[in-house]
PDB file of N, CA and C in Angstrom:
ATOM      1  N   GLU B  20     -46.461 -98.305   0.233  1.00  0.00           N
ATOM      2  CA  GLU B  20     -46.914 -98.856   1.563  1.00  0.00           C
ATOM      3  C   GLU B  20     -47.968 -99.869   1.276  1.00  0.00           C
ATOM      4  N   VAL B  21     -47.850-101.186   1.816  1.00  0.00           N
ATOM      5  CA  VAL B  21     -48.764-102.173   1.506  1.00  0.00           C
ATOM      6  C   VAL B  21     -49.487-102.591   2.856  1.00  0.00           C
ATOM      7  N   SER B  22     -50.761-102.645   2.822  1.00  0.00           N
ATOM      8  CA  SER B  22     -51.528-103.284   3.950  1.00  0.00           C
ATOM      9  C   SER B  22     -52.518-104.395   3.446  1.00  0.00           C
ATOM     10  N   THR B  23     -52.894-105.200   4.446  1.00  0.00           N
ATOM     11  CA  THR B  23     -53.741-106.312   4.135  1.00  0.00           C
ATOM     12  C   THR B  23     -54.767-106.130   5.074  1.00  0.00           C
ATOM     13  N   ASN B  24     -56.148-106.262   4.495  1.00  0.00           N
ATOM     14  CA  ASN B  24     -57.312-106.317   5.510  1.00  0.00           C
ATOM     15  C   ASN B  24     -58.033-107.469   4.914  1.00  0.00           C
ATOM     16  N   VAL B  25     -59.038-107.993   5.832  1.00  0.00           N
ATOM     17  CA  VAL B  25     -59.972-109.112   5.530  1.00  0.00           C
ATOM     18  C   VAL B  25     -61.342-108.466   5.002  1.00  0.00           C
ATOM     19  N   LEU B  26     -61.727-108.739   3.902  1.00  0.00           N
ATOM     20  CA  LEU B  26     -63.015-108.221   3.297  1.00  0.00           C
ATOM     21  C   LEU B  26     -64.266-109.023   3.760  1.00  0.00           C
ATOM     22  N   TYR B  27     -63.934-110.475   3.688  1.00  0.00           N
ATOM     23  CA  TYR B  27     -65.052-111.296   3.880  1.00  0.00           C
ATOM     24  C   TYR B  27     -64.483-112.667   4.246  1.00  0.00           C
ATOM     25  N   THR B  28     -64.991-113.507   5.088  1.00  0.00           N
ATOM     26  CA  THR B  28     -64.581-114.766   5.398  1.00  0.00           C
ATOM     27  C   THR B  28     -65.805-115.836   5.743  1.00  0.00           C
ATOM     28  N   VAL B  29     -65.750-116.915   5.237  1.00  0.00           N
ATOM     29  CA  VAL B  29     -66.818-117.790   5.376  1.00  0.00           C
ATOM     30  C   VAL B  29     -66.233-119.135   5.786  1.00  0.00           C
ATOM     31  N   ASP B  30     -66.876-119.924   6.545  1.00  0.00           N
ATOM     32  CA  ASP B  30     -66.417-121.327   7.001  1.00  0.00           C
ATOM     33  C   ASP B  30     -66.899-122.550   6.065  1.00  0.00           C
ATOM     34  N   THR B  31     -67.846-122.293   5.181  1.00  0.00           N
ATOM     35  CA  THR B  31     -68.403-123.302   4.276  1.00  0.00           C
ATOM     36  C   THR B  31     -68.544-122.630   3.063  1.00  0.00           C
ATOM     37  N   PRO B  32     -68.514-123.476   1.989  1.00  0.00           N
ATOM     38  CA  PRO B  32     -68.823-122.996   0.597  1.00  0.00           C
ATOM     39  C   PRO B  32     -70.180-122.227   0.495  1.00  0.00           C
ATOM     40  N   ILE B  33     -70.069-121.039  -0.183  1.00  0.00           N
ATOM     41  CA  ILE B  33     -71.320-120.316  -0.472  1.00  0.00           C
ATOM     42  C   ILE B  33     -71.240-119.896  -1.873  1.00  0.00           C
ATOM     43  N   THR B  34     -72.536-119.358  -2.355  1.00  0.00           N
ATOM     44  CA  THR B  34     -72.645-118.708  -3.761  1.00  0.00           C
ATOM     45  C   THR B  34     -73.330-117.387  -3.278  1.00  0.00           C
ATOM     46  N   GLY B  35     -73.038-116.451  -4.098  1.00  0.00           N
ATOM     47  CA  GLY B  35     -73.749-115.023  -3.783  1.00  0.00           C
ATOM     48  C   GLY B  35     -72.703-113.953  -4.067  1.00  0.00           C
ATOM     49  N   GLU B  36     -72.977-112.847  -3.578  1.00  0.00           N
ATOM     50  CA  GLU B  36     -72.302-111.593  -3.680  1.00  0.00           C
ATOM     51  C   GLU B  36     -71.702-111.110  -2.517  1.00  0.00           C
ATOM     52  N   VAL B  37     -70.606-110.465  -2.586  1.00  0.00           N
ATOM     53  CA  VAL B  37     -70.093-109.626  -1.482  1.00  0.00           C
ATOM     54  C   VAL B  37     -69.993-108.360  -1.817  1.00  0.00           C
ATOM     55  N   GLU B  38     -70.368-107.106  -1.237  1.00  0.00           N
ATOM     56  CA  GLU B  38     -70.157-105.958  -1.574  1.00  0.00           C
ATOM     57  C   GLU B  38     -68.966-105.316  -1.068  1.00  0.00           C
ATOM     58  N   PHE B  39     -68.138-104.560  -1.849  1.00  0.00           N
ATOM     59  CA  PHE B  39     -66.976-104.187  -1.503  1.00  0.00           C
ATOM     60  C   PHE B  39     -67.038-102.573  -1.737  1.00  0.00           C
ATOM     61  N   VAL B  40     -67.443-101.813  -0.540  1.00  0.00           N
ATOM     62  CA  VAL B  40     -67.728-100.393  -0.601  1.00  0.00           C
ATOM     63  C   VAL B  40     -66.425 -99.730  -0.333  1.00  0.00           C
ATOM     64  N   THR B  41     -66.088 -98.466  -1.044  1.00  0.00           N
ATOM     65  CA  THR B  41     -64.787 -97.995  -0.843  1.00  0.00           C
ATOM     66  C   THR B  41     -64.993 -96.566  -0.126  1.00  0.00           C
ATOM     67  N   LYS B  42     -66.099 -96.291   0.420  1.00  0.00           N
ATOM     68  CA  LYS B  42     -66.374 -94.972   1.016  1.00  0.00           C
ATOM     69  C   LYS B  42     -65.359 -94.604   2.196  1.00  0.00           C
ATOM     70  N   ASP B  43     -64.803 -95.704   2.903  1.00  0.00           N
ATOM     71  CA  ASP B  43     -64.012 -95.415   4.020  1.00  0.00           C
ATOM     72  C   ASP B  43     -62.533 -95.736   3.761  1.00  0.00           C
ATOM     73  N   MET B  44     -62.301 -96.016   2.344  1.00  0.00           N
ATOM     74  CA  MET B  44     -60.915 -96.359   1.969  1.00  0.00           C
ATOM     75  C   MET B  44     -60.239 -95.175   1.418  1.00  0.00           C
ATOM     76  N   PRO B  45     -58.841 -94.989   1.574  1.00  0.00           N
ATOM     77  CA  PRO B  45     -58.065 -93.943   0.823  1.00  0.00           C
ATOM     78  C   PRO B  45     -58.051 -94.229  -0.473  1.00  0.00           C
ATOM     79  N   ARG B  46     -57.781 -93.287  -1.333  1.00  0.00           N
ATOM     80  CA  ARG B  46     -57.406 -93.219  -2.682  1.00  0.00           C
ATOM     81  C   ARG B  46     -56.077 -94.127  -2.874  1.00  0.00           C
ATOM     82  N   GLY B  47     -55.957 -94.739  -3.967  1.00  0.00           N
ATOM     83  CA  GLY B  47     -54.894 -95.530  -4.189  1.00  0.00           C
ATOM     84  C   GLY B  47     -54.972 -96.688  -5.023  1.00  0.00           C
ATOM     85  N   ASP B  48     -54.125 -97.653  -5.108  1.00  0.00           N
ATOM     86  CA  ASP B  48     -54.293 -98.785  -6.000  1.00  0.00           C
ATOM     87  C   ASP B  48     -54.349 -99.873  -5.057  1.00  0.00           C
ATOM     88  N   TYR B  49     -55.397-100.832  -5.550  1.00  0.00           N
ATOM     89  CA  TYR B  49     -55.531-102.074  -4.847  1.00  0.00           C
ATOM     90  C   TYR B  49     -55.647-103.305  -5.653  1.00  0.00           C
ATOM     91  N   VAL B  50     -55.486-104.461  -5.128  1.00  0.00           N
ATOM     92  CA  VAL B  50     -55.669-105.785  -5.583  1.00  0.00           C
ATOM     93  C   VAL B  50     -56.419-106.743  -4.617  1.00  0.00           C
ATOM     94  N   LEU B  51     -57.395-107.306  -5.107  1.00  0.00           N
ATOM     95  CA  LEU B  51     -58.116-108.134  -4.226  1.00  0.00           C
ATOM     96  C   LEU B  51     -57.456-109.691  -4.294  1.00  0.00           C
ATOM     97  N   MET B  52     -57.271-110.210  -3.201  1.00  0.00           N
ATOM     98  CA  MET B  52     -56.852-111.565  -3.285  1.00  0.00           C
ATOM     99  C   MET B  52     -57.939-112.591  -2.550  1.00  0.00           C
ATOM    100  N   LEU B  53     -57.799-113.708  -3.293  1.00  0.00           N
ATOM    101  CA  LEU B  53     -58.823-114.880  -2.832  1.00  0.00           C
ATOM    102  C   LEU B  53     -57.905-115.886  -2.309  1.00  0.00           C
ATOM    103  N   ARG B  54     -58.118-116.364  -1.005  1.00  0.00           N
ATOM    104  CA  ARG B  54     -57.549-117.659  -0.564  1.00  0.00           C
ATOM    105  C   ARG B  54     -58.601-118.593  -0.066  1.00  0.00           C
ATOM    106  N   GLU B  55     -58.468-119.739  -0.505  1.00  0.00           N
ATOM    107  CA  GLU B  55     -59.250-120.976  -0.275  1.00  0.00           C
ATOM    108  C   GLU B  55     -58.505-122.094   0.528  1.00  0.00           C
ATOM    109  N   TYR B  56     -58.949-122.465   1.572  1.00  0.00           N
ATOM    110  CA  TYR B  56     -58.362-123.363   2.497  1.00  0.00           C
ATOM    111  C   TYR B  56     -59.139-124.828   2.547  1.00  0.00           C
ATOM    112  N   SER B  57     -58.464-125.864   2.866  1.00  0.00           N
ATOM    113  CA  SER B  57     -59.270-127.066   2.979  1.00  0.00           C
ATOM    114  C   SER B  57     -59.565-127.341   4.388  1.00  0.00           C
ATOM    115  N   ALA B  58     -60.456-127.999   4.766  1.00  0.00           N
ATOM    116  CA  ALA B  58     -61.063-128.294   6.150  1.00  0.00           C
ATOM    117  C   ALA B  58     -60.043-128.471   7.096  1.00  0.00           C
ATOM    118  N   ASP B  59     -58.736-128.952   6.854  1.00  0.00           N
ATOM    119  CA  ASP B  59     -57.859-129.129   7.896  1.00  0.00           C
ATOM    120  C   ASP B  59     -56.692-127.814   7.944  1.00  0.00           C
ATOM    121  N   GLY B  60     -57.222-126.718   7.100  1.00  0.00           N
ATOM    122  CA  GLY B  60     -56.424-125.481   7.141  1.00  0.00           C
ATOM    123  C   GLY B  60     -55.400-125.384   6.165  1.00  0.00           C
ATOM    124  N   ASN B  61     -55.126-126.195   5.340  1.00  0.00           N
ATOM    125  CA  ASN B  61     -54.006-126.103   4.241  1.00  0.00           C
ATOM    126  C   ASN B  61     -54.619-125.250   3.024  1.00  0.00           C
ATOM    127  N   LEU B  62     -53.636-124.279   2.694  1.00  0.00           N
ATOM    128  CA  LEU B  62     -54.184-123.503   1.576  1.00  0.00           C
ATOM    129  C   LEU B  62     -54.181-124.316   0.419  1.00  0.00           C
ATOM    130  N   LEU B  63     -55.452-124.127  -0.381  1.00  0.00           N
ATOM    131  CA  LEU B  63     -55.673-124.708  -1.677  1.00  0.00           C
ATOM    132  C   LEU B  63     -55.435-123.880  -2.914  1.00  0.00           C
ATOM    133  N   LEU B  64     -55.886-122.668  -2.573  1.00  0.00           N
ATOM    134  CA  LEU B  64     -55.811-121.791  -3.760  1.00  0.00           C
ATOM    135  C   LEU B  64     -55.551-120.300  -3.268  1.00  0.00           C
ATOM    136  N   GLU B  65     -54.771-119.496  -4.162  1.00  0.00           N
ATOM    137  CA  GLU B  65     -54.486-118.131  -3.799  1.00  0.00           C
ATOM    138  C   GLU B  65     -54.544-117.552  -5.217  1.00  0.00           C
ATOM    139  N   THR B  66     -55.415-116.597  -5.407  1.00  0.00           N
ATOM    140  CA  THR B  66     -55.502-115.901  -6.807  1.00  0.00           C
ATOM    141  C   THR B  66     -55.831-114.284  -6.473  1.00  0.00           C
ATOM    142  N   TYR B  67     -55.357-113.621  -7.530  1.00  0.00           N
ATOM    143  CA  TYR B  67     -55.280-112.150  -7.358  1.00  0.00           C
ATOM    144  C   TYR B  67     -56.232-111.484  -8.388  1.00  0.00           C
ATOM    145  N   SER B  68     -56.976-110.399  -8.122  1.00  0.00           N
ATOM    146  CA  SER B  68     -57.497-109.739  -9.164  1.00  0.00           C
ATOM    147  C   SER B  68     -56.576-108.866  -9.914  1.00  0.00           C
ATOM    148  N   PRO B  69     -57.033-108.333 -11.047  1.00  0.00           N
ATOM    149  CA  PRO B  69     -56.158-107.234 -11.634  1.00  0.00           C
ATOM    150  C   PRO B  69     -56.134-106.025 -10.740  1.00  0.00           C
ATOM    151  N   GLU B  70     -54.952-105.247 -10.879  1.00  0.00           N
ATOM    152  CA  GLU B  70     -54.994-104.120 -10.084  1.00  0.00           C
ATOM    153  C   GLU B  70     -55.924-103.056 -10.421  1.00  0.00           C
ATOM    154  N   PHE B  71     -56.603-102.384  -9.676  1.00  0.00           N
ATOM    155  CA  PHE B  71     -57.448-101.300  -9.815  1.00  0.00           C
ATOM    156  C   PHE B  71     -57.165-100.079  -8.981  1.00  0.00           C
ATOM    157  N   SER B  72     -57.595 -98.851  -9.418  1.00  0.00           N
ATOM    158  CA  SER B  72     -57.382 -97.641  -8.698  1.00  0.00           C
ATOM    159  C   SER B  72     -58.664 -97.161  -8.001  1.00  0.00           C
ATOM    160  N   ILE B  73     -58.580 -96.602  -6.970  1.00  0.00           N
ATOM    161  CA  ILE B  73     -59.753 -95.874  -6.269  1.00  0.00           C
ATOM    162  C   ILE B  73     -59.405 -94.426  -6.482  1.00  0.00           C
ATOM    163  N   VAL B  74     -59.962 -93.674  -7.403  1.00  0.00           N
ATOM    164  CA  VAL B  74     -59.533 -92.293  -7.526  1.00  0.00           C
ATOM    165  C   VAL B  74     -60.508 -91.430  -6.643  1.00  0.00           C
ATOM    166  N   LYS B  75     -61.843 -91.700  -6.796  1.00  0.00           N
ATOM    167  CA  LYS B  75     -62.708 -90.934  -5.964  1.00  0.00           C
ATOM    168  C   LYS B  75     -63.397 -91.870  -5.032  1.00  0.00           C
ATOM    169  N   ALA B  76     -63.054 -91.528  -3.582  1.00  0.00           N
ATOM    170  CA  ALA B  76     -63.482 -92.623  -2.604  1.00  0.00           C
ATOM    171  C   ALA B  76     -65.078 -92.781  -2.482  1.00  0.00           C
ATOM    172  N   TYR B  77     -65.750 -91.783  -2.661  1.00  0.00           N
ATOM    173  CA  TYR B  77     -67.154 -91.782  -2.577  1.00  0.00           C
ATOM    174  C   TYR B  77     -67.924 -92.168  -3.825  1.00  0.00           C
ATOM    175  N   GLY B  78     -68.941 -93.033  -3.867  1.00  0.00           N
ATOM    176  CA  GLY B  78     -69.617 -93.470  -4.952  1.00  0.00           C
ATOM    177  C   GLY B  78     -69.231 -94.594  -5.801  1.00  0.00           C
ATOM    178  N   THR B  79     -68.144 -95.245  -5.317  1.00  0.00           N
ATOM    179  CA  THR B  79     -67.657 -96.367  -6.001  1.00  0.00           C
ATOM    180  C   THR B  79     -68.012 -97.759  -5.147  1.00  0.00           C
ATOM    181  N   CYS B  80     -68.439 -98.684  -5.791  1.00  0.00           N
ATOM    182  CA  CYS B  80     -68.822 -99.935  -5.145  1.00  0.00           C
ATOM    183  C   CYS B  80     -68.466-101.167  -6.061  1.00  0.00           C
ATOM    184  N   PHE B  81     -67.732-102.045  -5.627  1.00  0.00           N
ATOM    185  CA  PHE B  81     -67.320-103.405  -6.477  1.00  0.00           C
ATOM    186  C   PHE B  81     -68.167-104.515  -5.849  1.00  0.00           C
ATOM    187  N   ILE B  82     -68.710-105.162  -6.820  1.00  0.00           N
ATOM    188  CA  ILE B  82     -69.287-106.512  -6.285  1.00  0.00           C
ATOM    189  C   ILE B  82     -68.334-107.727  -6.660  1.00  0.00           C
ATOM    190  N   VAL B  83     -68.037-108.449  -5.590  1.00  0.00           N
ATOM    191  CA  VAL B  83     -67.022-109.722  -5.695  1.00  0.00           C
ATOM    192  C   VAL B  83     -67.907-110.879  -5.958  1.00  0.00           C
ATOM    193  N   ARG B  84     -67.673-111.585  -6.996  1.00  0.00           N
ATOM    194  CA  ARG B  84     -68.638-112.913  -7.149  1.00  0.00           C
ATOM    195  C   ARG B  84     -67.749-113.869  -7.308  1.00  0.00           C
TER     196      ARG B  84
END
């Protein structure tokens, strides 16, 4: 079963960190996807992280940079 959720959305370029906390997520395999759009809404870039597993839901935190 595959589902898609939005982790973080911004309207202007930024730098910094976004915390990805897994405490409310079920165990399983995940891939993070980054999509960048131009000002007119056209897709510029779509890239994926390596697949990772969440074995223990509590106590795991990913930092996406």
